[in-house]
Amino acid sequence: MTEQDIKHLLAKLPRLKQEIQKVIVGQEEVLDEVLITMMAGGHGLLEGVPGLAKTLLVRTLSNAMDLGFRRIQFTPDLMPTDILGTEVLEEDHATGKRFFKFNEGPIFSNIVLADEINRTPPKTQAALLEAMQEHEVTYAGKTYTLPKPFFLLATQNPIEQAGTYPLPEAQLDRFLLFIKIKYPTEQEELNILSSTTGTRQAQVQPILSGDEVLMLRQLVREVSISEELLGFVNQLVRATRPDSTSIDFVRNYCRWGAGPRAGQALILTSKARALLNSRFAVTADDITTMAYPVLRHRVLVNFAAEAERITPDKVVDELLQRIKLPKAVLV
């Protein structure tokens, strides 16, 4: 890519956000985190109470990109074949021979929305593991490659427990970011009421193509990060492990810490955040900002923490206060 190509590509990111914001009011932090997940080549888990436009956000993102989009509504009776696809017996009318043909499921798309992923049993949830990690599907001994780029966004409701199946820790770790959606501010909610109850319908135009998304993902990996900040990320992740940490707060309130995939995710998402802000070097602010969505689903608190209402985000707060940033780094 030439310098002109890079400038042209980065200029599309603010336009992409503007198109999405024609429909989605507020939620700036959430939108940034979704775009960072896409740019870093990972998958995102969105959690929020009903009515906060989780599904609408993903659908609007797909409309703002010239990519295929499929929505899968997860239910208790959903089967793995409903996601991956299945073989059907067909007949060649010319020869009369019968053969099995694989019919691709909705997972074979660029952007896949796994809506209410915690409403389906673990057997069906696990059908996504290979697709998320290897970007391919194996069925009847044959491997089928998913379209590029491939990007899965899952949603879940945090307050409804009856009839739900919490995602196992191994599957949570496959999500690059755990994005929490909060209630809008008073002014944002007023704008929502005004813009969604009239006759005007916002028209979202596609801004990014599939090839441009792949170029963005390559560009993210070329963003520089200093050795000092790499060391800080390493210290931060290792400090989450209660059996080896020197921080009493973690030993007292955590039962499991983050693995090496957390460090990889933190570096990649920090690079993507830098690029989203038209920078080609990671700063300390990038790392401290991305630490929350990267670690909140990878740090497991114990019963004592739950009793005192100590969340993984509070653990990250403590870590960022205790672990000092290296000197002579960009803030």
PDB file of C-alpha atoms in Angstrom, residues 113-324:
ATOM      1  CA  LEU A 113     -24.905 -11.796  14.259  1.00  0.00           C
ATOM      2  CA  ALA A 114     -25.341 -14.488  16.921  1.00  0.00           C
ATOM      3  CA  ASP A 115     -28.365 -12.973  18.635  1.00  0.00           C
ATOM      4  CA  GLU A 116     -28.928 -13.974  22.285  1.00  0.00           C
ATOM      5  CA  ILE A 117     -26.145 -16.545  22.157  1.00  0.00           C
ATOM      6  CA  ASN A 118     -26.739 -17.599  25.783  1.00  0.00           C
ATOM      7  CA  ARG A 119     -30.244 -18.875  24.958  1.00  0.00           C
ATOM      8  CA  THR A 120     -28.940 -22.027  23.276  1.00  0.00           C
ATOM      9  CA  PRO A 121     -27.371 -25.128  24.890  1.00  0.00           C
ATOM     10  CA  PRO A 122     -23.564 -25.603  25.047  1.00  0.00           C
ATOM     11  CA  LYS A 123     -23.643 -28.188  22.224  1.00  0.00           C
ATOM     12  CA  THR A 124     -24.895 -25.524  19.809  1.00  0.00           C
ATOM     13  CA  GLN A 125     -22.703 -22.766  21.261  1.00  0.00           C
ATOM     14  CA  ALA A 126     -19.666 -24.993  20.690  1.00  0.00           C
ATOM     15  CA  ALA A 127     -20.514 -25.246  16.989  1.00  0.00           C
ATOM     16  CA  LEU A 128     -19.078 -21.731  16.658  1.00  0.00           C
ATOM     17  CA  LEU A 129     -15.665 -22.543  18.138  1.00  0.00           C
ATOM     18  CA  GLU A 130     -13.930 -23.768  14.997  1.00  0.00           C
ATOM     19  CA  ALA A 131     -15.464 -20.999  12.889  1.00  0.00           C
ATOM     20  CA  MET A 132     -14.315 -18.324  15.335  1.00  0.00           C
ATOM     21  CA  GLN A 133     -10.777 -19.631  15.745  1.00  0.00           C
ATOM     22  CA  GLU A 134      -9.845 -21.170  12.381  1.00  0.00           C
ATOM     23  CA  HIS A 135     -12.384 -19.382  10.143  1.00  0.00           C
ATOM     24  CA  GLU A 136     -13.470 -22.709   8.715  1.00  0.00           C
ATOM     25  CA  VAL A 137     -16.103 -25.394   9.237  1.00  0.00           C
ATOM     26  CA  THR A 138     -15.572 -29.155   9.272  1.00  0.00           C
ATOM     27  CA  TYR A 139     -18.519 -31.375   8.338  1.00  0.00           C
ATOM     28  CA  ALA A 140     -18.467 -35.095   7.510  1.00  0.00           C
ATOM     29  CA  GLY A 141     -14.684 -35.099   7.341  1.00  0.00           C
ATOM     30  CA  LYS A 142     -14.461 -32.189   4.893  1.00  0.00           C
ATOM     31  CA  THR A 143     -13.269 -28.685   5.709  1.00  0.00           C
ATOM     32  CA  TYR A 144     -14.988 -25.631   4.227  1.00  0.00           C
ATOM     33  CA  THR A 145     -13.373 -22.186   4.381  1.00  0.00           C
ATOM     34  CA  LEU A 146     -15.496 -19.238   5.510  1.00  0.00           C
ATOM     35  CA  PRO A 147     -15.652 -16.039   3.434  1.00  0.00           C
ATOM     36  CA  LYS A 148     -13.053 -13.348   4.067  1.00  0.00           C
ATOM     37  CA  PRO A 149     -13.319 -11.178   6.038  1.00  0.00           C
ATOM     38  CA  PHE A 150     -15.233 -13.110   8.684  1.00  0.00           C
ATOM     39  CA  PHE A 151     -16.515 -11.264  11.739  1.00  0.00           C
ATOM     40  CA  LEU A 152     -18.890 -12.599  14.400  1.00  0.00           C
ATOM     41  CA  LEU A 153     -20.768 -10.418  16.861  1.00  0.00           C
ATOM     42  CA  ALA A 154     -22.784 -12.096  19.602  1.00  0.00           C
ATOM     43  CA  THR A 155     -25.308 -10.500  21.948  1.00  0.00           C
ATOM     44  CA  GLN A 156     -26.549 -11.586  25.346  1.00  0.00           C
ATOM     45  CA  ASN A 157     -28.921 -10.297  28.022  1.00  0.00           C
ATOM     46  CA  PRO A 158     -27.284  -9.944  31.482  1.00  0.00           C
ATOM     47  CA  ILE A 159     -30.460  -9.825  33.580  1.00  0.00           C
ATOM     48  CA  GLU A 160     -32.450 -12.809  32.339  1.00  0.00           C
ATOM     49  CA  GLN A 161     -31.320 -16.105  33.866  1.00  0.00           C
ATOM     50  CA  ALA A 162     -34.243 -18.486  33.316  1.00  0.00           C
ATOM     51  CA  GLY A 163     -33.759 -20.615  30.213  1.00  0.00           C
ATOM     52  CA  THR A 164     -30.242 -19.357  29.500  1.00  0.00           C
ATOM     53  CA  TYR A 165     -26.912 -21.155  29.244  1.00  0.00           C
ATOM     54  CA  PRO A 166     -23.897 -19.021  30.283  1.00  0.00           C
ATOM     55  CA  LEU A 167     -21.010 -19.282  27.852  1.00  0.00           C
ATOM     56  CA  PRO A 168     -18.153 -21.488  29.141  1.00  0.00           C
ATOM     57  CA  GLU A 169     -14.873 -19.733  29.903  1.00  0.00           C
ATOM     58  CA  ALA A 170     -13.083 -21.417  26.979  1.00  0.00           C
ATOM     59  CA  GLN A 171     -15.589 -19.944  24.559  1.00  0.00           C
ATOM     60  CA  LEU A 172     -15.595 -16.524  26.211  1.00  0.00           C
ATOM     61  CA  ASP A 173     -11.846 -16.396  25.634  1.00  0.00           C
ATOM     62  CA  ARG A 174     -12.456 -16.686  21.880  1.00  0.00           C
ATOM     63  CA  PHE A 175     -14.099 -13.249  21.904  1.00  0.00           C
ATOM     64  CA  LEU A 176     -11.569 -10.475  21.392  1.00  0.00           C
ATOM     65  CA  LEU A 177     -13.639  -7.926  23.350  1.00  0.00           C
ATOM     66  CA  PHE A 178     -16.505  -8.110  25.835  1.00  0.00           C
ATOM     67  CA  ILE A 179     -18.443  -4.918  25.109  1.00  0.00           C
ATOM     68  CA  LYS A 180     -20.907  -3.674  27.718  1.00  0.00           C
ATOM     69  CA  ILE A 181     -23.713  -1.417  26.538  1.00  0.00           C
ATOM     70  CA  LYS A 182     -25.021   1.034  29.120  1.00  0.00           C
ATOM     71  CA  TYR A 183     -28.176   3.107  29.234  1.00  0.00           C
ATOM     72  CA  PRO A 184     -28.050   6.303  27.131  1.00  0.00           C
ATOM     73  CA  THR A 185     -27.710   9.720  28.736  1.00  0.00           C
ATOM     74  CA  GLU A 186     -30.802  11.875  29.190  1.00  0.00           C
ATOM     75  CA  GLN A 187     -30.056  13.947  26.073  1.00  0.00           C
ATOM     76  CA  GLU A 188     -29.231  10.863  24.006  1.00  0.00           C
ATOM     77  CA  GLU A 189     -32.480   9.219  25.044  1.00  0.00           C
ATOM     78  CA  LEU A 190     -34.391  12.364  24.096  1.00  0.00           C
ATOM     79  CA  ASN A 191     -32.708  12.283  20.672  1.00  0.00           C
ATOM     80  CA  ILE A 192     -33.644   8.599  20.305  1.00  0.00           C
ATOM     81  CA  LEU A 193     -37.280   9.328  21.049  1.00  0.00           C
ATOM     82  CA  SER A 194     -37.290  12.221  18.582  1.00  0.00           C
ATOM     83  CA  SER A 195     -35.533  10.408  15.721  1.00  0.00           C
ATOM     84  CA  THR A 196     -37.269   7.032  15.899  1.00  0.00           C
ATOM     85  CA  THR A 197     -40.935   7.940  16.315  1.00  0.00           C
ATOM     86  CA  GLY A 198     -41.454  10.036  13.187  1.00  0.00           C
ATOM     87  CA  THR A 199     -41.716   9.316   9.480  1.00  0.00           C
ATOM     88  CA  ARG A 200     -38.069   9.966   8.565  1.00  0.00           C
ATOM     89  CA  GLN A 201     -35.992   6.854   7.884  1.00  0.00           C
ATOM     90  CA  ALA A 202     -32.205   7.168   7.787  1.00  0.00           C
ATOM     91  CA  GLN A 203     -30.516   5.698   4.699  1.00  0.00           C
ATOM     92  CA  VAL A 204     -27.137   4.114   5.400  1.00  0.00           C
ATOM     93  CA  GLN A 205     -24.669   3.980   2.516  1.00  0.00           C
ATOM     94  CA  PRO A 206     -21.896   1.341   2.257  1.00  0.00           C
ATOM     95  CA  ILE A 207     -18.455   2.838   2.903  1.00  0.00           C
ATOM     96  CA  LEU A 208     -16.003  -0.067   3.242  1.00  0.00           C
ATOM     97  CA  SER A 209     -15.564  -3.083   0.977  1.00  0.00           C
ATOM     98  CA  GLY A 210     -14.322  -6.516   2.017  1.00  0.00           C
ATOM     99  CA  ASP A 211     -10.899  -5.940   0.474  1.00  0.00           C
ATOM    100  CA  GLU A 212     -10.567  -2.662   2.376  1.00  0.00           C
ATOM    101  CA  VAL A 213     -11.393  -4.415   5.657  1.00  0.00           C
ATOM    102  CA  LEU A 214      -8.615  -6.931   4.969  1.00  0.00           C
ATOM    103  CA  MET A 215      -6.208  -4.088   4.184  1.00  0.00           C
ATOM    104  CA  LEU A 216      -7.175  -2.372   7.456  1.00  0.00           C
ATOM    105  CA  ARG A 217      -6.439  -5.568   9.374  1.00  0.00           C
ATOM    106  CA  GLN A 218      -3.003  -5.776   7.797  1.00  0.00           C
ATOM    107  CA  LEU A 219      -2.375  -2.105   8.522  1.00  0.00           C
ATOM    108  CA  VAL A 220      -3.293  -2.589  12.198  1.00  0.00           C
ATOM    109  CA  ARG A 221      -0.471  -5.101  12.600  1.00  0.00           C
ATOM    110  CA  GLU A 222       1.999  -2.571  11.191  1.00  0.00           C
ATOM    111  CA  VAL A 223       1.242   0.000  13.910  1.00  0.00           C
ATOM    112  CA  SER A 224       4.288   0.290  16.160  1.00  0.00           C
ATOM    113  CA  ILE A 225       4.418  -0.353  19.913  1.00  0.00           C
ATOM    114  CA  SER A 226       7.444   0.279  22.103  1.00  0.00           C
ATOM    115  CA  GLU A 227       9.265  -2.438  24.013  1.00  0.00           C
ATOM    116  CA  GLU A 228       8.357  -0.634  27.255  1.00  0.00           C
ATOM    117  CA  LEU A 229       4.632  -0.835  26.503  1.00  0.00           C
ATOM    118  CA  LEU A 230       4.964  -4.478  25.468  1.00  0.00           C
ATOM    119  CA  GLY A 231       6.497  -5.148  28.865  1.00  0.00           C
ATOM    120  CA  PHE A 232       3.676  -3.232  30.571  1.00  0.00           C
ATOM    121  CA  VAL A 233       1.055  -5.369  28.802  1.00  0.00           C
ATOM    122  CA  ASN A 234       2.914  -8.515  29.839  1.00  0.00           C
ATOM    123  CA  GLN A 235       3.051  -7.375  33.480  1.00  0.00           C
ATOM    124  CA  LEU A 236      -0.629  -6.416  33.447  1.00  0.00           C
ATOM    125  CA  VAL A 237      -1.822  -9.786  32.125  1.00  0.00           C
ATOM    126  CA  ARG A 238       0.448 -11.847  34.371  1.00  0.00           C
ATOM    127  CA  ALA A 239      -0.709  -9.879  37.420  1.00  0.00           C
ATOM    128  CA  THR A 240      -4.269 -11.182  36.928  1.00  0.00           C
ATOM    129  CA  ARG A 241      -3.216 -14.737  37.894  1.00  0.00           C
ATOM    130  CA  PRO A 242      -3.869 -15.343  41.606  1.00  0.00           C
ATOM    131  CA  ASP A 243      -1.309 -18.156  41.968  1.00  0.00           C
ATOM    132  CA  SER A 244       1.635 -16.032  40.827  1.00  0.00           C
ATOM    133  CA  THR A 245       0.653 -12.372  41.302  1.00  0.00           C
ATOM    134  CA  SER A 246       2.200 -10.089  43.902  1.00  0.00           C
ATOM    135  CA  ILE A 247      -1.012  -8.059  44.255  1.00  0.00           C
ATOM    136  CA  ASP A 248      -3.051  -9.049  47.328  1.00  0.00           C
ATOM    137  CA  PHE A 249      -6.320  -7.781  45.826  1.00  0.00           C
ATOM    138  CA  VAL A 250      -6.037 -10.315  43.002  1.00  0.00           C
ATOM    139  CA  ARG A 251      -5.080 -13.162  45.356  1.00  0.00           C
ATOM    140  CA  ASN A 252      -8.057 -12.410  47.595  1.00  0.00           C
ATOM    141  CA  TYR A 253     -10.745 -11.900  44.968  1.00  0.00           C
ATOM    142  CA  CYS A 254      -9.783 -13.770  41.789  1.00  0.00           C
ATOM    143  CA  ARG A 255     -10.027 -17.504  41.181  1.00  0.00           C
ATOM    144  CA  TRP A 256      -8.590 -17.478  37.650  1.00  0.00           C
ATOM    145  CA  GLY A 257      -6.540 -15.058  35.591  1.00  0.00           C
ATOM    146  CA  ALA A 258      -6.088 -14.236  31.925  1.00  0.00           C
ATOM    147  CA  GLY A 259      -3.983 -16.351  29.561  1.00  0.00           C
ATOM    148  CA  PRO A 260      -1.538 -15.297  26.822  1.00  0.00           C
ATOM    149  CA  ARG A 261      -4.422 -14.692  24.398  1.00  0.00           C
ATOM    150  CA  ALA A 262      -5.372 -11.693  26.564  1.00  0.00           C
ATOM    151  CA  GLY A 263      -1.983 -10.065  25.956  1.00  0.00           C
ATOM    152  CA  GLN A 264      -2.301 -10.643  22.220  1.00  0.00           C
ATOM    153  CA  ALA A 265      -5.803  -9.168  22.258  1.00  0.00           C
ATOM    154  CA  LEU A 266      -4.712  -6.127  24.279  1.00  0.00           C
ATOM    155  CA  ILE A 267      -1.855  -5.325  21.903  1.00  0.00           C
ATOM    156  CA  LEU A 268      -3.902  -5.813  18.734  1.00  0.00           C
ATOM    157  CA  THR A 269      -6.883  -3.784  19.969  1.00  0.00           C
ATOM    158  CA  SER A 270      -4.571  -1.014  21.210  1.00  0.00           C
ATOM    159  CA  LYS A 271      -3.018  -0.881  17.739  1.00  0.00           C
ATOM    160  CA  ALA A 272      -6.482  -0.760  16.177  1.00  0.00           C
ATOM    161  CA  ARG A 273      -7.541   2.051  18.538  1.00  0.00           C
ATOM    162  CA  ALA A 274      -4.433   4.022  17.589  1.00  0.00           C
ATOM    163  CA  LEU A 275      -5.230   3.579  13.891  1.00  0.00           C
ATOM    164  CA  LEU A 276      -8.886   4.522  14.469  1.00  0.00           C
ATOM    165  CA  ASN A 277      -7.553   7.802  15.862  1.00  0.00           C
ATOM    166  CA  SER A 278      -5.170   8.250  12.889  1.00  0.00           C
ATOM    167  CA  ARG A 279      -2.055   7.371  14.857  1.00  0.00           C
ATOM    168  CA  PHE A 280       0.660   4.895  13.863  1.00  0.00           C
ATOM    169  CA  ALA A 281       2.047   4.264  17.355  1.00  0.00           C
ATOM    170  CA  VAL A 282       0.366   2.820  20.443  1.00  0.00           C
ATOM    171  CA  THR A 283       0.153   5.050  23.517  1.00  0.00           C
ATOM    172  CA  ALA A 284      -0.341   4.151  27.174  1.00  0.00           C
ATOM    173  CA  ASP A 285      -3.887   5.523  26.950  1.00  0.00           C
ATOM    174  CA  ASP A 286      -4.712   2.992  24.232  1.00  0.00           C
ATOM    175  CA  ILE A 287      -3.660   0.141  26.511  1.00  0.00           C
ATOM    176  CA  THR A 288      -5.392   1.369  29.667  1.00  0.00           C
ATOM    177  CA  THR A 289      -8.609   2.041  27.728  1.00  0.00           C
ATOM    178  CA  MET A 290      -8.693  -1.361  26.029  1.00  0.00           C
ATOM    179  CA  ALA A 291      -7.733  -3.256  29.198  1.00  0.00           C
ATOM    180  CA  TYR A 292     -11.355  -3.300  30.399  1.00  0.00           C
ATOM    181  CA  PRO A 293     -13.111  -4.914  27.393  1.00  0.00           C
ATOM    182  CA  VAL A 294     -10.141  -7.264  26.892  1.00  0.00           C
ATOM    183  CA  LEU A 295      -9.894  -8.527  30.490  1.00  0.00           C
ATOM    184  CA  ARG A 296     -13.434  -8.368  31.902  1.00  0.00           C
ATOM    185  CA  HIS A 297     -14.368 -11.777  30.489  1.00  0.00           C
ATOM    186  CA  ARG A 298     -10.961 -13.345  31.053  1.00  0.00           C
ATOM    187  CA  VAL A 299     -10.608 -12.573  34.773  1.00  0.00           C
ATOM    188  CA  LEU A 300     -12.857 -14.762  36.935  1.00  0.00           C
ATOM    189  CA  VAL A 301     -13.684 -13.474  40.404  1.00  0.00           C
ATOM    190  CA  ASN A 302     -14.372 -15.803  43.359  1.00  0.00           C
ATOM    191  CA  PHE A 303     -17.317 -16.061  45.745  1.00  0.00           C
ATOM    192  CA  ALA A 304     -15.845 -13.506  48.156  1.00  0.00           C
ATOM    193  CA  ALA A 305     -15.688 -10.937  45.349  1.00  0.00           C
ATOM    194  CA  GLU A 306     -19.267 -11.678  44.290  1.00  0.00           C
ATOM    195  CA  ALA A 307     -20.427 -11.280  47.890  1.00  0.00           C
ATOM    196  CA  GLU A 308     -18.783  -7.852  48.046  1.00  0.00           C
ATOM    197  CA  ARG A 309     -19.958  -6.948  44.517  1.00  0.00           C
ATOM    198  CA  ILE A 310     -16.414  -6.730  43.179  1.00  0.00           C
ATOM    199  CA  THR A 311     -16.504  -7.062  39.389  1.00  0.00           C
ATOM    200  CA  PRO A 312     -13.691  -7.883  36.942  1.00  0.00           C
ATOM    201  CA  ASP A 313     -13.685  -4.191  35.956  1.00  0.00           C
ATOM    202  CA  LYS A 314     -12.861  -3.331  39.579  1.00  0.00           C
ATOM    203  CA  VAL A 315      -9.978  -5.813  39.411  1.00  0.00           C
ATOM    204  CA  VAL A 316      -8.680  -4.032  36.303  1.00  0.00           C
ATOM    205  CA  ASP A 317      -8.998  -0.698  38.171  1.00  0.00           C
ATOM    206  CA  GLU A 318      -6.785  -2.055  40.939  1.00  0.00           C
ATOM    207  CA  LEU A 319      -4.234  -3.462  38.502  1.00  0.00           C
ATOM    208  CA  LEU A 320      -3.894  -0.177  36.617  1.00  0.00           C
ATOM    209  CA  GLN A 321      -3.375   1.650  39.915  1.00  0.00           C
ATOM    210  CA  ARG A 322      -0.784  -0.799  41.237  1.00  0.00           C
ATOM    211  CA  ILE A 323       1.236  -1.475  38.084  1.00  0.00           C
ATOM    212  CA  LYS A 324       3.147   1.640  37.144  1.00  0.00           C
TER     213      LYS A 324
END
